[in-house]
Each structure stands twice: as structure tokens, then as C-alpha cells.
PDB file of C-alpha atoms in Angstrom:
ATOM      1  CA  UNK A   1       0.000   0.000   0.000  1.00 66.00           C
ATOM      2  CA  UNK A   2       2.014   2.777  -1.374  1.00 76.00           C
ATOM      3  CA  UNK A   3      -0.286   5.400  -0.688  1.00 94.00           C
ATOM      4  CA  UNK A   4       0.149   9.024  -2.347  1.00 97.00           C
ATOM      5  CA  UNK A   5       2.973   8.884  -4.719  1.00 97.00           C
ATOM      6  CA  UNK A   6       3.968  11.927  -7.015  1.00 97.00           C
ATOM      7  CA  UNK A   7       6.654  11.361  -9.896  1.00 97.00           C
ATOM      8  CA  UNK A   8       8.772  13.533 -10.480  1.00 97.00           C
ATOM      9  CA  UNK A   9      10.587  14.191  -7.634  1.00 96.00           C
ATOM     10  CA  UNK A  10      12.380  16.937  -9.198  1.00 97.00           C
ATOM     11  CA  UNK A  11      12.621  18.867 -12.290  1.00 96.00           C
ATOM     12  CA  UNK A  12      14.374  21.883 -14.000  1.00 97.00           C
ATOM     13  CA  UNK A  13      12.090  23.423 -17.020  1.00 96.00           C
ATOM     14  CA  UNK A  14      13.065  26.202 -19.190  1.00 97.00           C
ATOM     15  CA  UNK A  15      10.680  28.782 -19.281  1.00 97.00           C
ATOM     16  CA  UNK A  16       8.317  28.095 -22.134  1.00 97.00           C
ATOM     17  CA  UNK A  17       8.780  24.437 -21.468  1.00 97.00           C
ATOM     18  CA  UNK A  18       6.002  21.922 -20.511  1.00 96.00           C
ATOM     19  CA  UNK A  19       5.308  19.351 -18.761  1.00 96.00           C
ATOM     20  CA  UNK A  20       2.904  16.853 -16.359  1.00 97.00           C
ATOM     21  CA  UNK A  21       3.135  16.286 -12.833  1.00 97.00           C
ATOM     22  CA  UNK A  22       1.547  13.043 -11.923  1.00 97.00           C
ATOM     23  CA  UNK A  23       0.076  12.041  -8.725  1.00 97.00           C
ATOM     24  CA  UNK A  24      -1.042   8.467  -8.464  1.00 97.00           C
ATOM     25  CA  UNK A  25      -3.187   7.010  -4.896  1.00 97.00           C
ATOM     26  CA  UNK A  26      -4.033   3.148  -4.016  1.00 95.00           C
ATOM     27  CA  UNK A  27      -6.392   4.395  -1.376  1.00 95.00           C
ATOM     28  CA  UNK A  28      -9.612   4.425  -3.580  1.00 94.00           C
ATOM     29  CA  UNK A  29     -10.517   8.071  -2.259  1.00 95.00           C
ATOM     30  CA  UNK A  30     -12.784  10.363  -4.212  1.00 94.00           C
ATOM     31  CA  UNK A  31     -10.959  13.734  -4.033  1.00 95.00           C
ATOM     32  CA  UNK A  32      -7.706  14.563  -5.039  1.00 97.00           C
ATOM     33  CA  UNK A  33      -6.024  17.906  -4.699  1.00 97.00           C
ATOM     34  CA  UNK A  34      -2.783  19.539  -6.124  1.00 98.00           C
ATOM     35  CA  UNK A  35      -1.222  22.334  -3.548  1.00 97.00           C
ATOM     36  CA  UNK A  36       2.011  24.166  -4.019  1.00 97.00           C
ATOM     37  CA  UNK A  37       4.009  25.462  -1.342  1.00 95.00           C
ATOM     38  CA  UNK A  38       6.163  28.740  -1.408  1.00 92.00           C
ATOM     39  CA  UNK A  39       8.184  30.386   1.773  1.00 85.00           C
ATOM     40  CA  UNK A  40       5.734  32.119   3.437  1.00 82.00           C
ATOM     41  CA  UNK A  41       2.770  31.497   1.753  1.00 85.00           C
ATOM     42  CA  UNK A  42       1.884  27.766   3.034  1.00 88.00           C
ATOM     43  CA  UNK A  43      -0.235  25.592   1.205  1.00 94.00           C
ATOM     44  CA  UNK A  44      -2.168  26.987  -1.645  1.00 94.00           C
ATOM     45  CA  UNK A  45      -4.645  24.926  -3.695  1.00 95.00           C
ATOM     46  CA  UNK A  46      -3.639  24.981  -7.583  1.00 97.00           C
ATOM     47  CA  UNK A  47      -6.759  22.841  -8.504  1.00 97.00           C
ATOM     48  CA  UNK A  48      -8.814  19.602  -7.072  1.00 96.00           C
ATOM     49  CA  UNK A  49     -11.166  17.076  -8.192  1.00 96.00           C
ATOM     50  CA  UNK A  50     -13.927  15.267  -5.950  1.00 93.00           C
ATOM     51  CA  UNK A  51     -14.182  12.180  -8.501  1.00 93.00           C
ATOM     52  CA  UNK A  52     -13.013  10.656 -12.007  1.00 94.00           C
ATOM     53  CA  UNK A  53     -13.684  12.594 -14.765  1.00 94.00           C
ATOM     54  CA  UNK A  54     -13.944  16.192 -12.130  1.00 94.00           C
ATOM     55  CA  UNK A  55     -12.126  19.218 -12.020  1.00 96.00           C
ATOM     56  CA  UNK A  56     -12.100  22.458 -10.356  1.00 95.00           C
ATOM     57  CA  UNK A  57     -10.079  25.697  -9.155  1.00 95.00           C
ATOM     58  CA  UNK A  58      -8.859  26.363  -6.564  1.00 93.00           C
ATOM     59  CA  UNK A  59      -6.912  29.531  -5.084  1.00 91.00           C
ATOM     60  CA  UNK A  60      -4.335  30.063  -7.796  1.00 95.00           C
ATOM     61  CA  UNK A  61      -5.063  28.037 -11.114  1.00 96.00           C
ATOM     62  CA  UNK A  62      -3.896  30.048 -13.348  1.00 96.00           C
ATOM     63  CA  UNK A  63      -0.857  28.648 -15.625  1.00 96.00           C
ATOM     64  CA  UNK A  64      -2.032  25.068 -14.654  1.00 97.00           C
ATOM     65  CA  UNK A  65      -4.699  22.843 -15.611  1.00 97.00           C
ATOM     66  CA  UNK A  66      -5.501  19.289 -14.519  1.00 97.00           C
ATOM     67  CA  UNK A  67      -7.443  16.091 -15.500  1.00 97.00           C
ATOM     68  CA  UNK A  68      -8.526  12.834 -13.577  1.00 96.00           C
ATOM     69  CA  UNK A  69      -9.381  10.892 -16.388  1.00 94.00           C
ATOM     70  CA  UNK A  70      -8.923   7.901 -13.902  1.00 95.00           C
ATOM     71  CA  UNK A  71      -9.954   7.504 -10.210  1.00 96.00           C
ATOM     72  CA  UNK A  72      -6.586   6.921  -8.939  1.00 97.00           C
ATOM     73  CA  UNK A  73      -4.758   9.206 -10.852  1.00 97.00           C
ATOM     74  CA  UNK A  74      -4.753  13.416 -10.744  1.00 98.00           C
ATOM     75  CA  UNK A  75      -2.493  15.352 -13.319  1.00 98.00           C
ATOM     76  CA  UNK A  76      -0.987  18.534 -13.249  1.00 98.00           C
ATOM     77  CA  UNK A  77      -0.131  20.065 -16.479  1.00 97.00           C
ATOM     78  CA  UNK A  78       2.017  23.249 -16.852  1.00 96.00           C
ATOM     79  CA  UNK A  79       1.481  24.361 -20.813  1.00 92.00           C
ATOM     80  CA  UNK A  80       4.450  26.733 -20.406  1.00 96.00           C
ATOM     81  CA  UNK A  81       6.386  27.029 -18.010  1.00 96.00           C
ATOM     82  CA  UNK A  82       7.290  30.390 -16.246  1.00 97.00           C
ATOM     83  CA  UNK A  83       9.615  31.108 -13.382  1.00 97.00           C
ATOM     84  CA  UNK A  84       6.908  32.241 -10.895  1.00 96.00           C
ATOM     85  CA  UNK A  85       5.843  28.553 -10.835  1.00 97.00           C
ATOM     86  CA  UNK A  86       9.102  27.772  -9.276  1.00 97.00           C
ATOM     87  CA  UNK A  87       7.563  25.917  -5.993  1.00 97.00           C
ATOM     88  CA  UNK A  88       7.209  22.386  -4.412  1.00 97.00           C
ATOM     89  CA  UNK A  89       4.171  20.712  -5.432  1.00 98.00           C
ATOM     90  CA  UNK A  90       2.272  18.475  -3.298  1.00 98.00           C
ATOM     91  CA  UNK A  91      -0.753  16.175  -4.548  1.00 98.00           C
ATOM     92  CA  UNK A  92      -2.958  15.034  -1.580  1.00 97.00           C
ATOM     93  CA  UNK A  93      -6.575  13.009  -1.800  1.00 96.00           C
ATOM     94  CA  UNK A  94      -9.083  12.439   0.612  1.00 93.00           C
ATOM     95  CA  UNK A  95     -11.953   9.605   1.176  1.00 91.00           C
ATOM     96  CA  UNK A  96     -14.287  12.496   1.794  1.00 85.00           C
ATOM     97  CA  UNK A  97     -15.141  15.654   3.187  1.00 79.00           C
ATOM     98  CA  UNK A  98     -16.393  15.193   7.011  1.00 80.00           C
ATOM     99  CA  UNK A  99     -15.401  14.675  10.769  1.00 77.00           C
ATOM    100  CA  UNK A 100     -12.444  12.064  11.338  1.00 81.00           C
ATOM    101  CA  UNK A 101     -10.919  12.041   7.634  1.00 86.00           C
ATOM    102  CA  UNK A 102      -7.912  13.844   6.879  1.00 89.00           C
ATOM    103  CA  UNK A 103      -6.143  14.289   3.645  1.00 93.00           C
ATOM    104  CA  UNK A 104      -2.708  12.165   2.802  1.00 96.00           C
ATOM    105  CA  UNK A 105      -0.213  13.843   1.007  1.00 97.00           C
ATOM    106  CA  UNK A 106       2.210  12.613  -1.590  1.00 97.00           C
ATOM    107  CA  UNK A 107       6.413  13.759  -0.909  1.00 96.00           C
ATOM    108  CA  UNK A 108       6.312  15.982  -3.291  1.00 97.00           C
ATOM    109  CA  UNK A 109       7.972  17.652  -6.693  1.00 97.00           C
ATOM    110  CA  UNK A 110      10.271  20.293  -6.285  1.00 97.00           C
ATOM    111  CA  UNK A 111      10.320  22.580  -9.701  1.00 97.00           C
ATOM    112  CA  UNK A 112      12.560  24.740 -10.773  1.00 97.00           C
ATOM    113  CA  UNK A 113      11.908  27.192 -13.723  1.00 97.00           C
ATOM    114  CA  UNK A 114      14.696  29.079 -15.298  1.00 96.00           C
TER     115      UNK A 114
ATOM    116  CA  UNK B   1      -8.067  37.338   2.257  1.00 68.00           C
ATOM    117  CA  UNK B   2      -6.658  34.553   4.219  1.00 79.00           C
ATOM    118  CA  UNK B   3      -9.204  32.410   5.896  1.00 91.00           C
ATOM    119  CA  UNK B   4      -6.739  30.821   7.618  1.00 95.00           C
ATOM    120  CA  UNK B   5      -3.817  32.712   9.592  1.00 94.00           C
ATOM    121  CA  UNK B   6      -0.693  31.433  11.698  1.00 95.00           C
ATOM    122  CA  UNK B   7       0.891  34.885  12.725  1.00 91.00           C
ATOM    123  CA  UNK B   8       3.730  33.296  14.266  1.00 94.00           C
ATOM    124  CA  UNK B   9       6.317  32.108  11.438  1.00 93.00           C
ATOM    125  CA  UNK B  10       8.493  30.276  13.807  1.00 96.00           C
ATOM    126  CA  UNK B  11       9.009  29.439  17.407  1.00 96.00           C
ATOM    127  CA  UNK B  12      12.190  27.904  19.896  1.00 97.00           C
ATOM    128  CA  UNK B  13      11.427  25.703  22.547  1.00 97.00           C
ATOM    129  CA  UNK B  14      13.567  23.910  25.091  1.00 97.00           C
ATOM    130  CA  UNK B  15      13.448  20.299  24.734  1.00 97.00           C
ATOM    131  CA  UNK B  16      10.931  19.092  27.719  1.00 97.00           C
ATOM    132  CA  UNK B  17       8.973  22.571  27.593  1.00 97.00           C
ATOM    133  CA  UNK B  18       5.457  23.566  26.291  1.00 98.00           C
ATOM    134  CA  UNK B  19       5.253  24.464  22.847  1.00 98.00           C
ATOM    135  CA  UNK B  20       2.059  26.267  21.931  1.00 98.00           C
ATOM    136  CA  UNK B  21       1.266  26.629  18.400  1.00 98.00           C
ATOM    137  CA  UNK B  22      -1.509  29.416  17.587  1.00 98.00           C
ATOM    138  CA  UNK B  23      -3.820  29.222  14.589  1.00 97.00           C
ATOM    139  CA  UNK B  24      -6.972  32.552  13.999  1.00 97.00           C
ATOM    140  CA  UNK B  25      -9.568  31.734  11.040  1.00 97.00           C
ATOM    141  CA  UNK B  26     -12.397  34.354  10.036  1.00 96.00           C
ATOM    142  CA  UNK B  27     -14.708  31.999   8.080  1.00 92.00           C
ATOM    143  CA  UNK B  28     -17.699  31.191  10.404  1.00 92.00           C
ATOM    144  CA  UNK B  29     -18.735  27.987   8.835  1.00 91.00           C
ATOM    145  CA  UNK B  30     -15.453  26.296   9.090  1.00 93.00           C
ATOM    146  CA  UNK B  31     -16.667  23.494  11.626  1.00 92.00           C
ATOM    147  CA  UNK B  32     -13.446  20.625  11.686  1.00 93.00           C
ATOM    148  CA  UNK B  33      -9.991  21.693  12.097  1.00 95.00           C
ATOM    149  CA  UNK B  34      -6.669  19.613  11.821  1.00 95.00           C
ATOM    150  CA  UNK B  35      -3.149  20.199  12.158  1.00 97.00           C
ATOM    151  CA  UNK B  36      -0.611  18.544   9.922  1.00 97.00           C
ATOM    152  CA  UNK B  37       3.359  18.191  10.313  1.00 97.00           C
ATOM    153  CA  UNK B  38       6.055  18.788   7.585  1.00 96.00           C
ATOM    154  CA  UNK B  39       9.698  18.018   7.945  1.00 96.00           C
ATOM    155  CA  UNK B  40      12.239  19.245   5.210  1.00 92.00           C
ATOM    156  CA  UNK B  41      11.862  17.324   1.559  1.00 91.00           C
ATOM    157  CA  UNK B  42       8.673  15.338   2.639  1.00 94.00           C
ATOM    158  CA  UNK B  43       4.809  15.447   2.413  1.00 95.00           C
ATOM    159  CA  UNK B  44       3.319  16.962   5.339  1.00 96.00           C
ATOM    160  CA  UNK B  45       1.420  14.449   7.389  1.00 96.00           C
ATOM    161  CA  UNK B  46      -1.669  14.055   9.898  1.00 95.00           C
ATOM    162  CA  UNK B  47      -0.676  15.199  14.089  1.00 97.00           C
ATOM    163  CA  UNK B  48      -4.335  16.139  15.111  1.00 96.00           C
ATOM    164  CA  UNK B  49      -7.758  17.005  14.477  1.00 95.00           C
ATOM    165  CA  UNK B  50     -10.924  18.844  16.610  1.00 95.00           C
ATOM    166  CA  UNK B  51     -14.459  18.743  15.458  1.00 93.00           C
ATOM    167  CA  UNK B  52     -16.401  21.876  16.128  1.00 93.00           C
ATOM    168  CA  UNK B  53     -18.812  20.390  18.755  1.00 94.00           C
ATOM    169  CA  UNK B  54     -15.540  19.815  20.853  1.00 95.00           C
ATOM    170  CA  UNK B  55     -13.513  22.370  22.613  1.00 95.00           C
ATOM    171  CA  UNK B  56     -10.127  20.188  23.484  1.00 97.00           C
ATOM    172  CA  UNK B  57      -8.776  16.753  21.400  1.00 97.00           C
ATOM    173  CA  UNK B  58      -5.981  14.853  23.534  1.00 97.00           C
ATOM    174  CA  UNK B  59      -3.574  12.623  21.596  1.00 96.00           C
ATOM    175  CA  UNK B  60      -0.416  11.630  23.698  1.00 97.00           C
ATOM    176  CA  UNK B  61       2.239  14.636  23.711  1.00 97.00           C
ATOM    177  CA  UNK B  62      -0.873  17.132  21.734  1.00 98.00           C
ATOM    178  CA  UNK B  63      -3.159  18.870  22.212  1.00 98.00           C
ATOM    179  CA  UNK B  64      -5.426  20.682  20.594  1.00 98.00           C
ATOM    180  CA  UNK B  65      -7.965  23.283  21.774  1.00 98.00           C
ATOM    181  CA  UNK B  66     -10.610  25.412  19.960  1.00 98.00           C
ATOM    182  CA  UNK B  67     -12.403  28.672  21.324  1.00 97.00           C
ATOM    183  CA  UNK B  68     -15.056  29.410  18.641  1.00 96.00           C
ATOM    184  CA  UNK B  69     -16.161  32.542  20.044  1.00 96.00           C
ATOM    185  CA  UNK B  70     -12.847  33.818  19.289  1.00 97.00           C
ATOM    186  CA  UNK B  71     -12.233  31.616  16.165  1.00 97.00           C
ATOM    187  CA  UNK B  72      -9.130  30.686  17.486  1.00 97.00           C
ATOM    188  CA  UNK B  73      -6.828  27.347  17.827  1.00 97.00           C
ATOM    189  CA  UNK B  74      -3.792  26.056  19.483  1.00 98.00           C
ATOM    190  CA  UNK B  75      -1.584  23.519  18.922  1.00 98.00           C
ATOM    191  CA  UNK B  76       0.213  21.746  22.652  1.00 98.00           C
ATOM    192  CA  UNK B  77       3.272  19.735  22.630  1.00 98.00           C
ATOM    193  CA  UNK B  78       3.969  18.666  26.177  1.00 97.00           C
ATOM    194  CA  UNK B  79       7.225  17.808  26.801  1.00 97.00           C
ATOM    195  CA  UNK B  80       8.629  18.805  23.374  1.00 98.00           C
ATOM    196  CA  UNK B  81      11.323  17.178  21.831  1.00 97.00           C
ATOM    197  CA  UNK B  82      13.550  17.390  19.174  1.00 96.00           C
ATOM    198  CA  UNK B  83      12.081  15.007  17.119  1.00 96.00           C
ATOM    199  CA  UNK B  84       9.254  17.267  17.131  1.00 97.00           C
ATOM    200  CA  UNK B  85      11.123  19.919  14.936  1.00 97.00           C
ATOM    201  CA  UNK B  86       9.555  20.857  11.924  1.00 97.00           C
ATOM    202  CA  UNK B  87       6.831  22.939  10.152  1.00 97.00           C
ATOM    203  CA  UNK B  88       3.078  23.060  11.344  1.00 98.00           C
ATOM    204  CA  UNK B  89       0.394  23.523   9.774  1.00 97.00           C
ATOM    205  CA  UNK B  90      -2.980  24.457  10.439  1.00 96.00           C
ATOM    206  CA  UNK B  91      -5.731  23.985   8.244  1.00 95.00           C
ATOM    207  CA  UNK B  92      -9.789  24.023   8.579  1.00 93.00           C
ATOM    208  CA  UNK B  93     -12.841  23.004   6.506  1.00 91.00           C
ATOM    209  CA  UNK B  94     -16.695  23.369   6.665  1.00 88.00           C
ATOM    210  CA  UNK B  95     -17.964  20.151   5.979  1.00 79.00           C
ATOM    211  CA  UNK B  96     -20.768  20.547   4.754  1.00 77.00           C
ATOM    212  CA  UNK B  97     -20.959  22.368   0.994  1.00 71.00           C
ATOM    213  CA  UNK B  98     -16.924  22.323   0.223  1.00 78.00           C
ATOM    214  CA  UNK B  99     -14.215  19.514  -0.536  1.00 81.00           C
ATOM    215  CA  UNK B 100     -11.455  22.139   0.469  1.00 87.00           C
ATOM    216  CA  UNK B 101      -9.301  22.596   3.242  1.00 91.00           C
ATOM    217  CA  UNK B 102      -7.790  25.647   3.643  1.00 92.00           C
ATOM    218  CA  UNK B 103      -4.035  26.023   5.179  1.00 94.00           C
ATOM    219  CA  UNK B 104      -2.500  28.448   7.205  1.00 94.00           C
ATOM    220  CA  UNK B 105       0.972  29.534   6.439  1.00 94.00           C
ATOM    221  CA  UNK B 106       2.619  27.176   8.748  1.00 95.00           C
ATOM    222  CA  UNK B 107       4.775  27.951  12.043  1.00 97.00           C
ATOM    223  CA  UNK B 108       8.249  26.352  11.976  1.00 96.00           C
ATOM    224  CA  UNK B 109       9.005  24.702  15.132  1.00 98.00           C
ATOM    225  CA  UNK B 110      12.426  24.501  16.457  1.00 98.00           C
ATOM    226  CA  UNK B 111      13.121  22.348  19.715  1.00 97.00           C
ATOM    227  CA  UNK B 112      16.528  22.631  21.277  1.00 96.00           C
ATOM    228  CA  UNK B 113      18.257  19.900  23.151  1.00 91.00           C
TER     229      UNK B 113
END
């Protein structure tokens, strides 16, 4: 039972460059969420999806978008990559929303955009 | 507007000490509230969480408390140790009508041996 895993762990993009952050769970949970985290600024939601085939914003979507084509799997795209996107990216999912649950996150992808 | 708000960015504790961690929200409706733990190049993981119809959760070494009146939480580590270095978070949802949980901006706890 792996859990949340996130692949890459790391990556340096030009700017202009794309690519796909992938975020896979074995958990069978419904939502799925992709945060990024910057000094300072905690935890910010990019985007999140509360089943296969779902998407929606969150706080700061723009120059991302994402697709959940299959339950266990969430995808962050970045169409072109710009330096303000520099960040660690963390993809968490949760069984659902309600007393006692809590969200498991995956280790992370640490991006770098020059 | 940050729903969510740890004003304290970091905080050094003696090892054995009380370490109270302090978390403010301004979004009435938030009714369950967690706190998570993040050490350096990992995902940040599950310490602790309070339902709204409670006032105090008690898990070992933490504690957490919750005043609604003044929409305020805090984090207890009793005795603190160094193992217990690393960044907080705080983070709330309203159950009923989201699927988000929103974070604070995390307090980064330092205990010294």
C-alpha cells in the first residue's frame, strides 16, 4: 500500500517548457487535490477534483490545468512554463469531506523554472 | 483574504517545555480543524484534528484546543522534543458544501536539546 505517490521528484524546465506532474493514490478516495508550497505562503490549492472525470479551481489556477481521467490518478499540467511557478508541489486526496478524515499527502515535486 | 492565519512564522522551545502553536480563522462555517506536520523534503502528514462540537482533542504529547467565540486554535506539545522539529500547519474546513481545506501559512518549530 504505497499510498500518495507523485513522480517527479524533481525537475528543472526552461521557461516556455512543458510538462505533467503526476500524482497516483491506491487508497480508492474520491478527491484529489494539487497544492504548491512557497516560503511564506503555506499551502495553496492549484486545482482539485472530488471524482473521475472532475475538475475544479482552486486559489491560484492560473498557468495550470488538470485532469482525472482515472480515479486513482490526478495530473498537473504546466502548458508553459514560467519562473513564478518555481515551488514544491504536493498532490494530496481524501476519502471524503467530514469529521475524522484527513487528507494524505504525496512527498512531493520540487520545480525549478529558469 | 486569508481564511486561515498562523501569525507566528516560527518558534524555539527547550526540549521538555510547552510548545504552543496558535492558529486565527475568520470563516464562520469552518466546523473541523486539523493540524498537519512537515519536515524538510517530505509530504506533510496528519498530528491532530478537533471537530467543532468539541472544545479540546488529547492525543499523547498534543493537544489541541478550539475557542469558537474567538475563532481561534492552538496547537500543545507537552514535553517537546527534538524530534518534534519541523513545520506546522494548520488547516480548517466546513464540511458541509466544500471539498477544500484551507491552510495556514505554517509555524516552523524549532526544539533545542
Amino acid at each position: 500500500n504505497a499510498g500518495v505517490t507523485q513522480t517527479p521528484k524533481f525537475r528543472v524546465l526552461k521557461t516556455g517548457q512543458s510538462m505533467t506532474l503526476l500524482c497516483a493514490q491506491d487508497m480508492n478516495h474520491e478527491y484529489m487535490y494539487w497544492y504548491r508550497q512557497d516560503p511564506g505562503m503555506g499551502l495553496r490549492l492549484i486545482h482539485y477534483s472530488v471524482g473521475e472525470g472532475t475538475t475544479a479551481k482552486g486559489e491560484v489556477p492560473d498557468g495550470y490545468n488538470v485532469s482525472r481521467l482515472k480515479k486513482q490518478n490526478f495530473l498537473l499540467g504546466l502548458e508553459s512554463a514560467a519562473p513564478s511557478q518555481t515551488s514544491v508541489y504536493f498532490c494530496a486526496s481524501l476519502r471524503e469531506i467530514s469529521a475524522g478524515e484527513t487528507q494524505y499527502f504525496g512527498p512531493g515535486t520540487r520545480l525549478l523554472v529558469l | 483574504d486569508q481564511q486561515v492565519k498562523q501569525n507566528s512564522p516560527s518558534l524555539s522551545v527547550q526540549e521538555g517545555r510547552i510548545s504552543i502553536l496558535n492558529c486565527d480563522y475568520t470563516n464562520s462555517m469552518f466546523d473541523y480543524f486539523l493540524w498537519y506536520k512537515k519536515y524538510p523534503a517530505e509530504g506533510p502528514t496528519f498530528l491532530i484534528s478537533i471537530s467543532s462540537i468539541k472544545d479540546k482533542n488529547e492525543d499523547g504529547r498534543f493537544t489541541v484546543f478550539l475557542n469558537k467565540s474567538a475563532k481561534h486554535l492552538s496547537l500543545h506539545i507537552v514535553p517537546s522534543q527534538p524530534g518534534d522539529s519541523a513545520v506546522y500547519f494548520c488547516a480548517a474546513s466546513a464540511t458541509s458544501g466544500t471539498y477544500k481545506y484551507i491552510f495556514g501559512t505554517g509555524t516552523r518549530l524549532k526544539v533545542l536539546a
